[in-house]
């Protein structure tokens, strides 16, 4: 976490009901670009929290449809130099180059897309259908909070966790960007040559369209979020056969699509 957090800086704190300005210190989450060069022909600049860059690279390339798996990657290495970055070489599979803006900020993973509707139309519905107890969903936020070291230090990170059919948390990653955190957990599975489809994804914030698209590419049958989904996220989840749950906190769960996977 050292390169993910800037050491505490001096701040002024004003508390409600007090006229005194208190001096204190706060740690800041780091946000910096990662340049991914693919076959020395296409570059992607991603604003992210430094750390787990190999996972982010693998997950990003996979969820963008640039690669279908790590078997297509012949080289992945960190670039030398002050700016850093990742060099990736892939097999020539004849797949078209993904058309999008070369810069991706930390709040939007779909910026620069040519045709948003085609993102849904081109994806296959998820076929995995494991039943999942509602009680296990209630327990997930607690287990994930324990692993959010970056959030506890700065209060500024998103987290994504993968959980299996038994409700066990497999991996948790944090980042200033929600979609980056999801790419990191997907990348962790890819680099470890572990299966993706037998997992669900838990999001610390809202569920947006981009998160559903990435989940569909990974074959996740379930996406659960602490907050609400967007209308396009619900539409995509319905069409892609993904069980989408929101407001997973406390003793209530809102199931927006495909409730048949949730058992009580």
PDB file of C-alpha atoms in Angstrom:
ATOM      1  CA  UNK A   1       0.000   0.000   0.000  1.00  0.00           C
ATOM      2  CA  UNK A   2       3.068   2.273   0.268  1.00  0.00           C
ATOM      3  CA  UNK A   3       2.878   3.587  -3.307  1.00  0.00           C
ATOM      4  CA  UNK A   4      -0.923   3.836  -3.105  1.00  0.00           C
ATOM      5  CA  UNK A   5      -1.016   6.369  -0.276  1.00  0.00           C
ATOM      6  CA  UNK A   6       0.656   9.745  -0.029  1.00  0.00           C
ATOM      7  CA  UNK A   7       2.006  10.356   3.434  1.00  0.00           C
ATOM      8  CA  UNK A   8      -0.234  12.459   5.651  1.00  0.00           C
ATOM      9  CA  UNK A   9      -0.402  16.159   4.805  1.00  0.00           C
ATOM     10  CA  UNK A  10      -1.375  18.987   7.170  1.00  0.00           C
ATOM     11  CA  UNK A  11      -5.034  20.046   6.998  1.00  0.00           C
ATOM     12  CA  UNK A  12      -7.452  22.316   8.845  1.00  0.00           C
ATOM     13  CA  UNK A  13     -10.494  20.652  10.400  1.00  0.00           C
ATOM     14  CA  UNK A  14     -13.679  22.521  11.301  1.00  0.00           C
ATOM     15  CA  UNK A  15     -16.235  20.577  13.321  1.00  0.00           C
ATOM     16  CA  UNK A  16     -19.958  21.361  13.311  1.00  0.00           C
ATOM     17  CA  UNK A  17     -20.920  23.509  16.280  1.00  0.00           C
ATOM     18  CA  UNK A  18     -17.372  24.604  16.970  1.00  0.00           C
ATOM     19  CA  UNK A  19     -15.681  27.896  16.133  1.00  0.00           C
ATOM     20  CA  UNK A  20     -12.225  26.433  16.663  1.00  0.00           C
ATOM     21  CA  UNK A  21     -10.159  25.377  13.650  1.00  0.00           C
ATOM     22  CA  UNK A  22      -8.278  22.224  14.502  1.00  0.00           C
ATOM     23  CA  UNK A  23      -4.983  21.370  12.846  1.00  0.00           C
ATOM     24  CA  UNK A  24      -4.532  17.770  11.799  1.00  0.00           C
ATOM     25  CA  UNK A  25      -3.143  15.408   9.186  1.00  0.00           C
ATOM     26  CA  UNK A  26      -4.838  13.314   6.507  1.00  0.00           C
ATOM     27  CA  UNK A  27      -3.469  10.660   4.172  1.00  0.00           C
ATOM     28  CA  UNK A  28      -4.300  10.952   0.476  1.00  0.00           C
ATOM     29  CA  UNK A  29      -4.946   8.214  -2.037  1.00  0.00           C
ATOM     30  CA  UNK A  30      -2.622   8.306  -5.028  1.00  0.00           C
ATOM     31  CA  UNK A  31      -3.938   8.779  -8.558  1.00  0.00           C
ATOM     32  CA  UNK A  32      -1.515   8.408 -11.452  1.00  0.00           C
ATOM     33  CA  UNK A  33      -1.580   7.324 -15.105  1.00  0.00           C
ATOM     34  CA  UNK A  34      -0.692   3.834 -16.240  1.00  0.00           C
ATOM     35  CA  UNK A  35       0.290   3.660 -19.918  1.00  0.00           C
ATOM     36  CA  UNK A  36      -0.462   0.278 -21.479  1.00  0.00           C
ATOM     37  CA  UNK A  37       1.223  -0.254 -24.829  1.00  0.00           C
ATOM     38  CA  UNK A  38      -0.207  -3.134 -26.888  1.00  0.00           C
ATOM     39  CA  UNK A  39       1.993  -4.505 -29.672  1.00  0.00           C
ATOM     40  CA  UNK A  40       3.725  -1.118 -29.797  1.00  0.00           C
ATOM     41  CA  UNK A  41       0.803   0.073 -31.920  1.00  0.00           C
ATOM     42  CA  UNK A  42      -1.973   1.084 -29.523  1.00  0.00           C
ATOM     43  CA  UNK A  43      -1.634   2.867 -26.192  1.00  0.00           C
ATOM     44  CA  UNK A  44      -4.146   3.178 -23.372  1.00  0.00           C
ATOM     45  CA  UNK A  45      -3.641   5.669 -20.551  1.00  0.00           C
ATOM     46  CA  UNK A  46      -5.559   4.707 -17.413  1.00  0.00           C
ATOM     47  CA  UNK A  47      -5.852   6.895 -14.356  1.00  0.00           C
ATOM     48  CA  UNK A  48      -5.542   4.500 -11.435  1.00  0.00           C
ATOM     49  CA  UNK A  49      -4.166   3.957  -7.955  1.00  0.00           C
ATOM     50  CA  UNK A  50      -0.642   2.497  -8.307  1.00  0.00           C
ATOM     51  CA  UNK A  51      -0.323  -1.124  -7.264  1.00  0.00           C
ATOM     52  CA  UNK A  52      -1.267  -4.462  -8.852  1.00  0.00           C
ATOM     53  CA  UNK A  53      -0.527  -2.958 -12.268  1.00  0.00           C
ATOM     54  CA  UNK A  54      -0.049  -6.364 -13.889  1.00  0.00           C
ATOM     55  CA  UNK A  55      -3.493  -7.418 -12.690  1.00  0.00           C
ATOM     56  CA  UNK A  56      -5.033  -4.165 -13.900  1.00  0.00           C
ATOM     57  CA  UNK A  57      -3.400  -4.594 -17.304  1.00  0.00           C
ATOM     58  CA  UNK A  58      -4.548  -8.190 -17.713  1.00  0.00           C
ATOM     59  CA  UNK A  59      -8.057  -7.427 -16.497  1.00  0.00           C
ATOM     60  CA  UNK A  60      -8.389  -4.307 -18.646  1.00  0.00           C
ATOM     61  CA  UNK A  61      -7.276  -6.069 -21.829  1.00  0.00           C
ATOM     62  CA  UNK A  62      -9.637  -8.954 -21.106  1.00  0.00           C
ATOM     63  CA  UNK A  63     -12.733  -6.932 -20.231  1.00  0.00           C
ATOM     64  CA  UNK A  64     -12.127  -4.655 -23.228  1.00  0.00           C
ATOM     65  CA  UNK A  65     -12.125  -7.689 -25.526  1.00  0.00           C
ATOM     66  CA  UNK A  66      -8.538  -7.061 -26.654  1.00  0.00           C
ATOM     67  CA  UNK A  67      -7.576 -10.544 -25.440  1.00  0.00           C
ATOM     68  CA  UNK A  68      -9.720 -13.584 -24.716  1.00  0.00           C
ATOM     69  CA  UNK A  69      -7.304 -15.013 -22.160  1.00  0.00           C
ATOM     70  CA  UNK A  70      -3.694 -15.039 -21.041  1.00  0.00           C
ATOM     71  CA  UNK A  71      -2.811 -17.670 -23.645  1.00  0.00           C
ATOM     72  CA  UNK A  72      -2.914 -14.846 -26.196  1.00  0.00           C
ATOM     73  CA  UNK A  73      -0.324 -12.780 -24.285  1.00  0.00           C
ATOM     74  CA  UNK A  74       3.270 -13.453 -25.320  1.00  0.00           C
ATOM     75  CA  UNK A  75       4.844 -10.657 -23.269  1.00  0.00           C
ATOM     76  CA  UNK A  76       3.817  -8.498 -20.348  1.00  0.00           C
ATOM     77  CA  UNK A  77       6.439  -6.407 -18.631  1.00  0.00           C
ATOM     78  CA  UNK A  78       6.841  -3.167 -16.757  1.00  0.00           C
ATOM     79  CA  UNK A  79       8.389  -0.360 -18.773  1.00  0.00           C
ATOM     80  CA  UNK A  80      11.598   1.207 -17.627  1.00  0.00           C
ATOM     81  CA  UNK A  81      11.766   4.909 -16.892  1.00  0.00           C
ATOM     82  CA  UNK A  82      10.239   7.447 -14.553  1.00  0.00           C
ATOM     83  CA  UNK A  83       6.693   7.369 -15.946  1.00  0.00           C
ATOM     84  CA  UNK A  84       6.422   3.597 -15.891  1.00  0.00           C
ATOM     85  CA  UNK A  85       3.791   1.648 -17.739  1.00  0.00           C
ATOM     86  CA  UNK A  86       3.220  -1.804 -19.177  1.00  0.00           C
ATOM     87  CA  UNK A  87       4.378  -3.283 -22.485  1.00  0.00           C
ATOM     88  CA  UNK A  88       2.165  -6.071 -23.806  1.00  0.00           C
ATOM     89  CA  UNK A  89       2.563  -8.251 -26.871  1.00  0.00           C
ATOM     90  CA  UNK A  90      -0.283 -10.453 -28.040  1.00  0.00           C
ATOM     91  CA  UNK A  91      -0.815 -13.108 -30.666  1.00  0.00           C
ATOM     92  CA  UNK A  92      -2.354 -11.985 -33.934  1.00  0.00           C
ATOM     93  CA  UNK A  93      -5.823 -13.487 -33.584  1.00  0.00           C
ATOM     94  CA  UNK A  94      -7.400 -11.321 -36.239  1.00  0.00           C
ATOM     95  CA  UNK A  95      -9.577  -9.576 -33.640  1.00  0.00           C
ATOM     96  CA  UNK A  96     -10.394  -5.962 -34.512  1.00  0.00           C
ATOM     97  CA  UNK A  97      -8.715  -3.159 -32.610  1.00  0.00           C
ATOM     98  CA  UNK A  98     -11.009  -1.791 -29.892  1.00  0.00           C
ATOM     99  CA  UNK A  99     -12.053   1.717 -30.903  1.00  0.00           C
ATOM    100  CA  UNK A 100     -12.090   4.066 -27.974  1.00  0.00           C
ATOM    101  CA  UNK A 101     -10.323   7.103 -26.616  1.00  0.00           C
ATOM    102  CA  UNK A 102      -6.749   6.403 -25.608  1.00  0.00           C
ATOM    103  CA  UNK A 103      -7.255   8.034 -22.210  1.00  0.00           C
ATOM    104  CA  UNK A 104      -9.450   6.533 -19.501  1.00  0.00           C
ATOM    105  CA  UNK A 105     -10.053   8.524 -16.338  1.00  0.00           C
ATOM    106  CA  UNK A 106     -10.692   7.032 -12.922  1.00  0.00           C
ATOM    107  CA  UNK A 107     -14.452   7.616 -13.014  1.00  0.00           C
ATOM    108  CA  UNK A 108     -15.418   6.287 -16.449  1.00  0.00           C
ATOM    109  CA  UNK A 109     -14.406   3.080 -18.141  1.00  0.00           C
ATOM    110  CA  UNK A 110     -16.589   3.603 -21.217  1.00  0.00           C
ATOM    111  CA  UNK A 111     -15.344   7.039 -22.237  1.00  0.00           C
ATOM    112  CA  UNK A 112     -14.706   7.388 -25.947  1.00  0.00           C
ATOM    113  CA  UNK A 113     -16.739   4.390 -27.063  1.00  0.00           C
ATOM    114  CA  UNK A 114     -18.040   4.521 -30.607  1.00  0.00           C
ATOM    115  CA  UNK A 115     -21.348   2.693 -30.057  1.00  0.00           C
ATOM    116  CA  UNK A 116     -22.590   2.075 -26.519  1.00  0.00           C
ATOM    117  CA  UNK A 117     -25.488  -0.149 -27.567  1.00  0.00           C
ATOM    118  CA  UNK A 118     -23.156  -2.562 -29.335  1.00  0.00           C
ATOM    119  CA  UNK A 119     -21.467  -3.265 -26.009  1.00  0.00           C
ATOM    120  CA  UNK A 120     -24.608  -5.027 -24.832  1.00  0.00           C
ATOM    121  CA  UNK A 121     -25.576  -6.563 -28.148  1.00  0.00           C
ATOM    122  CA  UNK A 122     -22.180  -8.172 -28.678  1.00  0.00           C
ATOM    123  CA  UNK A 123     -22.058  -9.987 -25.340  1.00  0.00           C
ATOM    124  CA  UNK A 124     -23.304 -13.509 -24.690  1.00  0.00           C
ATOM    125  CA  UNK A 125     -25.658 -14.140 -21.726  1.00  0.00           C
ATOM    126  CA  UNK A 126     -23.997 -15.698 -18.703  1.00  0.00           C
ATOM    127  CA  UNK A 127     -24.686 -19.424 -18.431  1.00  0.00           C
ATOM    128  CA  UNK A 128     -23.368 -20.119 -14.904  1.00  0.00           C
ATOM    129  CA  UNK A 129     -26.277 -20.528 -12.492  1.00  0.00           C
ATOM    130  CA  UNK A 130     -25.128 -21.477  -8.985  1.00  0.00           C
ATOM    131  CA  UNK A 131     -27.683 -20.887  -6.186  1.00  0.00           C
ATOM    132  CA  UNK A 132     -26.570 -18.452  -3.508  1.00  0.00           C
ATOM    133  CA  UNK A 133     -27.976 -18.086   0.027  1.00  0.00           C
ATOM    134  CA  UNK A 134     -29.267 -14.617   0.897  1.00  0.00           C
ATOM    135  CA  UNK A 135     -27.666 -14.894   4.328  1.00  0.00           C
ATOM    136  CA  UNK A 136     -24.222 -15.123   2.722  1.00  0.00           C
ATOM    137  CA  UNK A 137     -24.881 -11.914   0.799  1.00  0.00           C
ATOM    138  CA  UNK A 138     -25.606 -10.126   4.071  1.00  0.00           C
ATOM    139  CA  UNK A 139     -22.223 -11.246   5.417  1.00  0.00           C
ATOM    140  CA  UNK A 140     -20.137 -10.077   2.444  1.00  0.00           C
ATOM    141  CA  UNK A 141     -19.878  -6.332   3.299  1.00  0.00           C
ATOM    142  CA  UNK A 142     -18.397  -7.139   6.704  1.00  0.00           C
ATOM    143  CA  UNK A 143     -15.727  -9.436   5.288  1.00  0.00           C
ATOM    144  CA  UNK A 144     -14.794  -6.947   2.586  1.00  0.00           C
ATOM    145  CA  UNK A 145     -14.529  -3.957   4.939  1.00  0.00           C
ATOM    146  CA  UNK A 146     -11.866  -5.849   6.869  1.00  0.00           C
ATOM    147  CA  UNK A 147      -9.736  -6.034   3.707  1.00  0.00           C
ATOM    148  CA  UNK A 148     -10.088  -2.361   2.710  1.00  0.00           C
ATOM    149  CA  UNK A 149      -6.788  -1.105   4.077  1.00  0.00           C
ATOM    150  CA  UNK A 150      -6.575   1.695   1.514  1.00  0.00           C
ATOM    151  CA  UNK A 151     -10.053   2.973   2.387  1.00  0.00           C
ATOM    152  CA  UNK A 152      -9.287   2.893   6.107  1.00  0.00           C
ATOM    153  CA  UNK A 153      -6.132   4.952   5.451  1.00  0.00           C
ATOM    154  CA  UNK A 154      -7.632   7.540   3.081  1.00  0.00           C
ATOM    155  CA  UNK A 155     -11.417   7.136   2.866  1.00  0.00           C
ATOM    156  CA  UNK A 156     -11.141   7.581  -0.908  1.00  0.00           C
ATOM    157  CA  UNK A 157     -10.994   4.144  -2.534  1.00  0.00           C
ATOM    158  CA  UNK A 158     -13.476   1.795  -4.140  1.00  0.00           C
ATOM    159  CA  UNK A 159     -13.258  -1.929  -3.519  1.00  0.00           C
ATOM    160  CA  UNK A 160     -14.322  -4.978  -5.491  1.00  0.00           C
ATOM    161  CA  UNK A 161     -14.312  -8.516  -4.147  1.00  0.00           C
ATOM    162  CA  UNK A 162     -14.790 -11.843  -5.859  1.00  0.00           C
ATOM    163  CA  UNK A 163     -16.704 -14.461  -3.912  1.00  0.00           C
ATOM    164  CA  UNK A 164     -17.355 -18.098  -4.700  1.00  0.00           C
ATOM    165  CA  UNK A 165     -20.529 -20.172  -4.593  1.00  0.00           C
ATOM    166  CA  UNK A 166     -19.968 -20.834  -0.868  1.00  0.00           C
ATOM    167  CA  UNK A 167     -19.767 -17.131  -0.044  1.00  0.00           C
ATOM    168  CA  UNK A 168     -16.028 -17.178   0.580  1.00  0.00           C
ATOM    169  CA  UNK A 169     -14.188 -14.000  -0.403  1.00  0.00           C
ATOM    170  CA  UNK A 170     -11.456 -15.019  -2.827  1.00  0.00           C
ATOM    171  CA  UNK A 171      -9.722 -11.713  -3.588  1.00  0.00           C
ATOM    172  CA  UNK A 172     -10.260  -8.019  -2.800  1.00  0.00           C
ATOM    173  CA  UNK A 173      -8.701  -5.111  -4.663  1.00  0.00           C
ATOM    174  CA  UNK A 174      -9.005  -1.351  -4.130  1.00  0.00           C
ATOM    175  CA  UNK A 175      -8.539   1.573  -6.482  1.00  0.00           C
ATOM    176  CA  UNK A 176      -9.595   5.180  -6.927  1.00  0.00           C
ATOM    177  CA  UNK A 177     -11.629   3.934  -9.910  1.00  0.00           C
ATOM    178  CA  UNK A 178     -14.440   1.386  -9.533  1.00  0.00           C
ATOM    179  CA  UNK A 179     -13.828  -0.201 -12.902  1.00  0.00           C
ATOM    180  CA  UNK A 180     -10.087  -0.417 -12.166  1.00  0.00           C
ATOM    181  CA  UNK A 181     -10.782  -2.354  -8.979  1.00  0.00           C
ATOM    182  CA  UNK A 182     -12.938  -4.793 -10.943  1.00  0.00           C
ATOM    183  CA  UNK A 183     -10.272  -5.169 -13.625  1.00  0.00           C
ATOM    184  CA  UNK A 184      -7.704  -5.877 -10.912  1.00  0.00           C
ATOM    185  CA  UNK A 185      -9.649  -8.764  -9.370  1.00  0.00           C
ATOM    186  CA  UNK A 186     -10.353 -10.184 -12.819  1.00  0.00           C
ATOM    187  CA  UNK A 187      -6.687  -9.795 -13.696  1.00  0.00           C
ATOM    188  CA  UNK A 188      -5.658 -11.581 -10.505  1.00  0.00           C
ATOM    189  CA  UNK A 189      -7.678 -14.631 -11.565  1.00  0.00           C
ATOM    190  CA  UNK A 190      -6.308 -14.490 -15.127  1.00  0.00           C
ATOM    191  CA  UNK A 191      -2.674 -14.257 -14.046  1.00  0.00           C
ATOM    192  CA  UNK A 192      -3.188 -17.114 -11.574  1.00  0.00           C
ATOM    193  CA  UNK A 193      -4.832 -19.161 -14.356  1.00  0.00           C
ATOM    194  CA  UNK A 194      -7.891 -19.599 -12.161  1.00  0.00           C
ATOM    195  CA  UNK A 195     -11.486 -19.870 -13.414  1.00  0.00           C
ATOM    196  CA  UNK A 196     -13.590 -16.727 -13.532  1.00  0.00           C
ATOM    197  CA  UNK A 197     -17.116 -17.874 -14.261  1.00  0.00           C
ATOM    198  CA  UNK A 198     -17.737 -19.603 -10.919  1.00  0.00           C
ATOM    199  CA  UNK A 199     -17.572 -16.305  -9.004  1.00  0.00           C
ATOM    200  CA  UNK A 200     -19.706 -13.306  -8.148  1.00  0.00           C
ATOM    201  CA  UNK A 201     -18.512  -9.712  -7.835  1.00  0.00           C
ATOM    202  CA  UNK A 202     -19.240  -7.476  -4.852  1.00  0.00           C
ATOM    203  CA  UNK A 203     -18.937  -3.705  -5.383  1.00  0.00           C
ATOM    204  CA  UNK A 204     -18.395  -1.159  -2.622  1.00  0.00           C
ATOM    205  CA  UNK A 205     -20.360   1.504  -4.513  1.00  0.00           C
ATOM    206  CA  UNK A 206     -23.012   1.694  -7.206  1.00  0.00           C
ATOM    207  CA  UNK A 207     -23.438  -0.746 -10.085  1.00  0.00           C
ATOM    208  CA  UNK A 208     -23.119   1.006 -13.438  1.00  0.00           C
ATOM    209  CA  UNK A 209     -23.328  -0.270 -16.996  1.00  0.00           C
ATOM    210  CA  UNK A 210     -19.565  -0.585 -17.361  1.00  0.00           C
ATOM    211  CA  UNK A 211     -19.395  -2.875 -14.307  1.00  0.00           C
ATOM    212  CA  UNK A 212     -22.082  -5.163 -15.705  1.00  0.00           C
ATOM    213  CA  UNK A 213     -20.314  -5.352 -19.061  1.00  0.00           C
ATOM    214  CA  UNK A 214     -17.042  -6.318 -17.410  1.00  0.00           C
ATOM    215  CA  UNK A 215     -18.833  -8.886 -15.243  1.00  0.00           C
ATOM    216  CA  UNK A 216     -20.491 -10.368 -18.328  1.00  0.00           C
ATOM    217  CA  UNK A 217     -17.175 -10.700 -20.142  1.00  0.00           C
ATOM    218  CA  UNK A 218     -15.818 -12.543 -17.118  1.00  0.00           C
ATOM    219  CA  UNK A 219     -18.909 -14.766 -16.971  1.00  0.00           C
ATOM    220  CA  UNK A 220     -19.942 -13.692 -13.468  1.00  0.00           C
ATOM    221  CA  UNK A 221     -23.530 -14.813 -12.800  1.00  0.00           C
ATOM    222  CA  UNK A 222     -23.969 -12.391  -9.901  1.00  0.00           C
ATOM    223  CA  UNK A 223     -23.119  -8.770  -9.129  1.00  0.00           C
ATOM    224  CA  UNK A 224     -23.925  -7.347  -5.698  1.00  0.00           C
ATOM    225  CA  UNK A 225     -23.428  -3.715  -4.721  1.00  0.00           C
ATOM    226  CA  UNK A 226     -23.641  -1.664  -1.547  1.00  0.00           C
ATOM    227  CA  UNK A 227     -25.477   1.085  -3.443  1.00  0.00           C
ATOM    228  CA  UNK A 228     -28.035   1.213  -6.238  1.00  0.00           C
ATOM    229  CA  UNK A 229     -27.613   0.264  -9.910  1.00  0.00           C
ATOM    230  CA  UNK A 230     -28.276   2.558 -12.854  1.00  0.00           C
ATOM    231  CA  UNK A 231     -31.116   1.929 -15.296  1.00  0.00           C
ATOM    232  CA  UNK A 232     -28.695   0.754 -17.999  1.00  0.00           C
ATOM    233  CA  UNK A 233     -27.009  -1.586 -15.546  1.00  0.00           C
ATOM    234  CA  UNK A 234     -30.379  -3.196 -14.775  1.00  0.00           C
ATOM    235  CA  UNK A 235     -31.250  -3.468 -18.474  1.00  0.00           C
ATOM    236  CA  UNK A 236     -27.897  -5.028 -19.293  1.00  0.00           C
ATOM    237  CA  UNK A 237     -28.048  -7.460 -16.351  1.00  0.00           C
ATOM    238  CA  UNK A 238     -31.514  -8.583 -17.394  1.00  0.00           C
ATOM    239  CA  UNK A 239     -30.439  -9.234 -20.962  1.00  0.00           C
ATOM    240  CA  UNK A 240     -27.145 -10.859 -19.999  1.00  0.00           C
ATOM    241  CA  UNK A 241     -28.665 -13.245 -17.427  1.00  0.00           C
ATOM    242  CA  UNK A 242     -26.844 -11.700 -14.458  1.00  0.00           C
ATOM    243  CA  UNK A 243     -28.412 -11.564 -11.014  1.00  0.00           C
ATOM    244  CA  UNK A 244     -28.008  -7.948  -9.933  1.00  0.00           C
ATOM    245  CA  UNK A 245     -28.458  -6.994  -6.281  1.00  0.00           C
ATOM    246  CA  UNK A 246     -28.273  -3.519  -4.804  1.00  0.00           C
ATOM    247  CA  UNK A 247     -28.398  -1.985  -1.321  1.00  0.00           C
ATOM    248  CA  UNK A 248     -26.615  -5.052   0.074  1.00  0.00           C
ATOM    249  CA  UNK A 249     -26.166  -3.711   3.573  1.00  0.00           C
ATOM    250  CA  UNK A 250     -27.892  -4.160   6.892  1.00  0.00           C
ATOM    251  CA  UNK A 251     -30.716  -6.694   6.745  1.00  0.00           C
ATOM    252  CA  UNK A 252     -32.161  -5.794   3.349  1.00  0.00           C
ATOM    253  CA  UNK A 253     -31.261  -6.775  -0.214  1.00  0.00           C
ATOM    254  CA  UNK A 254     -32.890  -5.414  -3.372  1.00  0.00           C
ATOM    255  CA  UNK A 255     -32.801  -7.940  -6.216  1.00  0.00           C
ATOM    256  CA  UNK A 256     -33.255  -6.190  -9.570  1.00  0.00           C
ATOM    257  CA  UNK A 257     -32.800  -9.051 -12.030  1.00  0.00           C
ATOM    258  CA  UNK A 258     -32.898 -12.854 -12.105  1.00  0.00           C
ATOM    259  CA  UNK A 259     -33.836 -13.469  -8.438  1.00  0.00           C
ATOM    260  CA  UNK A 260     -33.998 -17.226  -9.023  1.00  0.00           C
ATOM    261  CA  UNK A 261     -30.331 -17.598  -8.067  1.00  0.00           C
ATOM    262  CA  UNK A 262     -30.908 -16.224  -4.546  1.00  0.00           C
ATOM    263  CA  UNK A 263     -32.121 -18.773  -2.004  1.00  0.00           C
ATOM    264  CA  UNK A 264     -33.674 -18.022   1.391  1.00  0.00           C
TER     265      UNK A 264
END
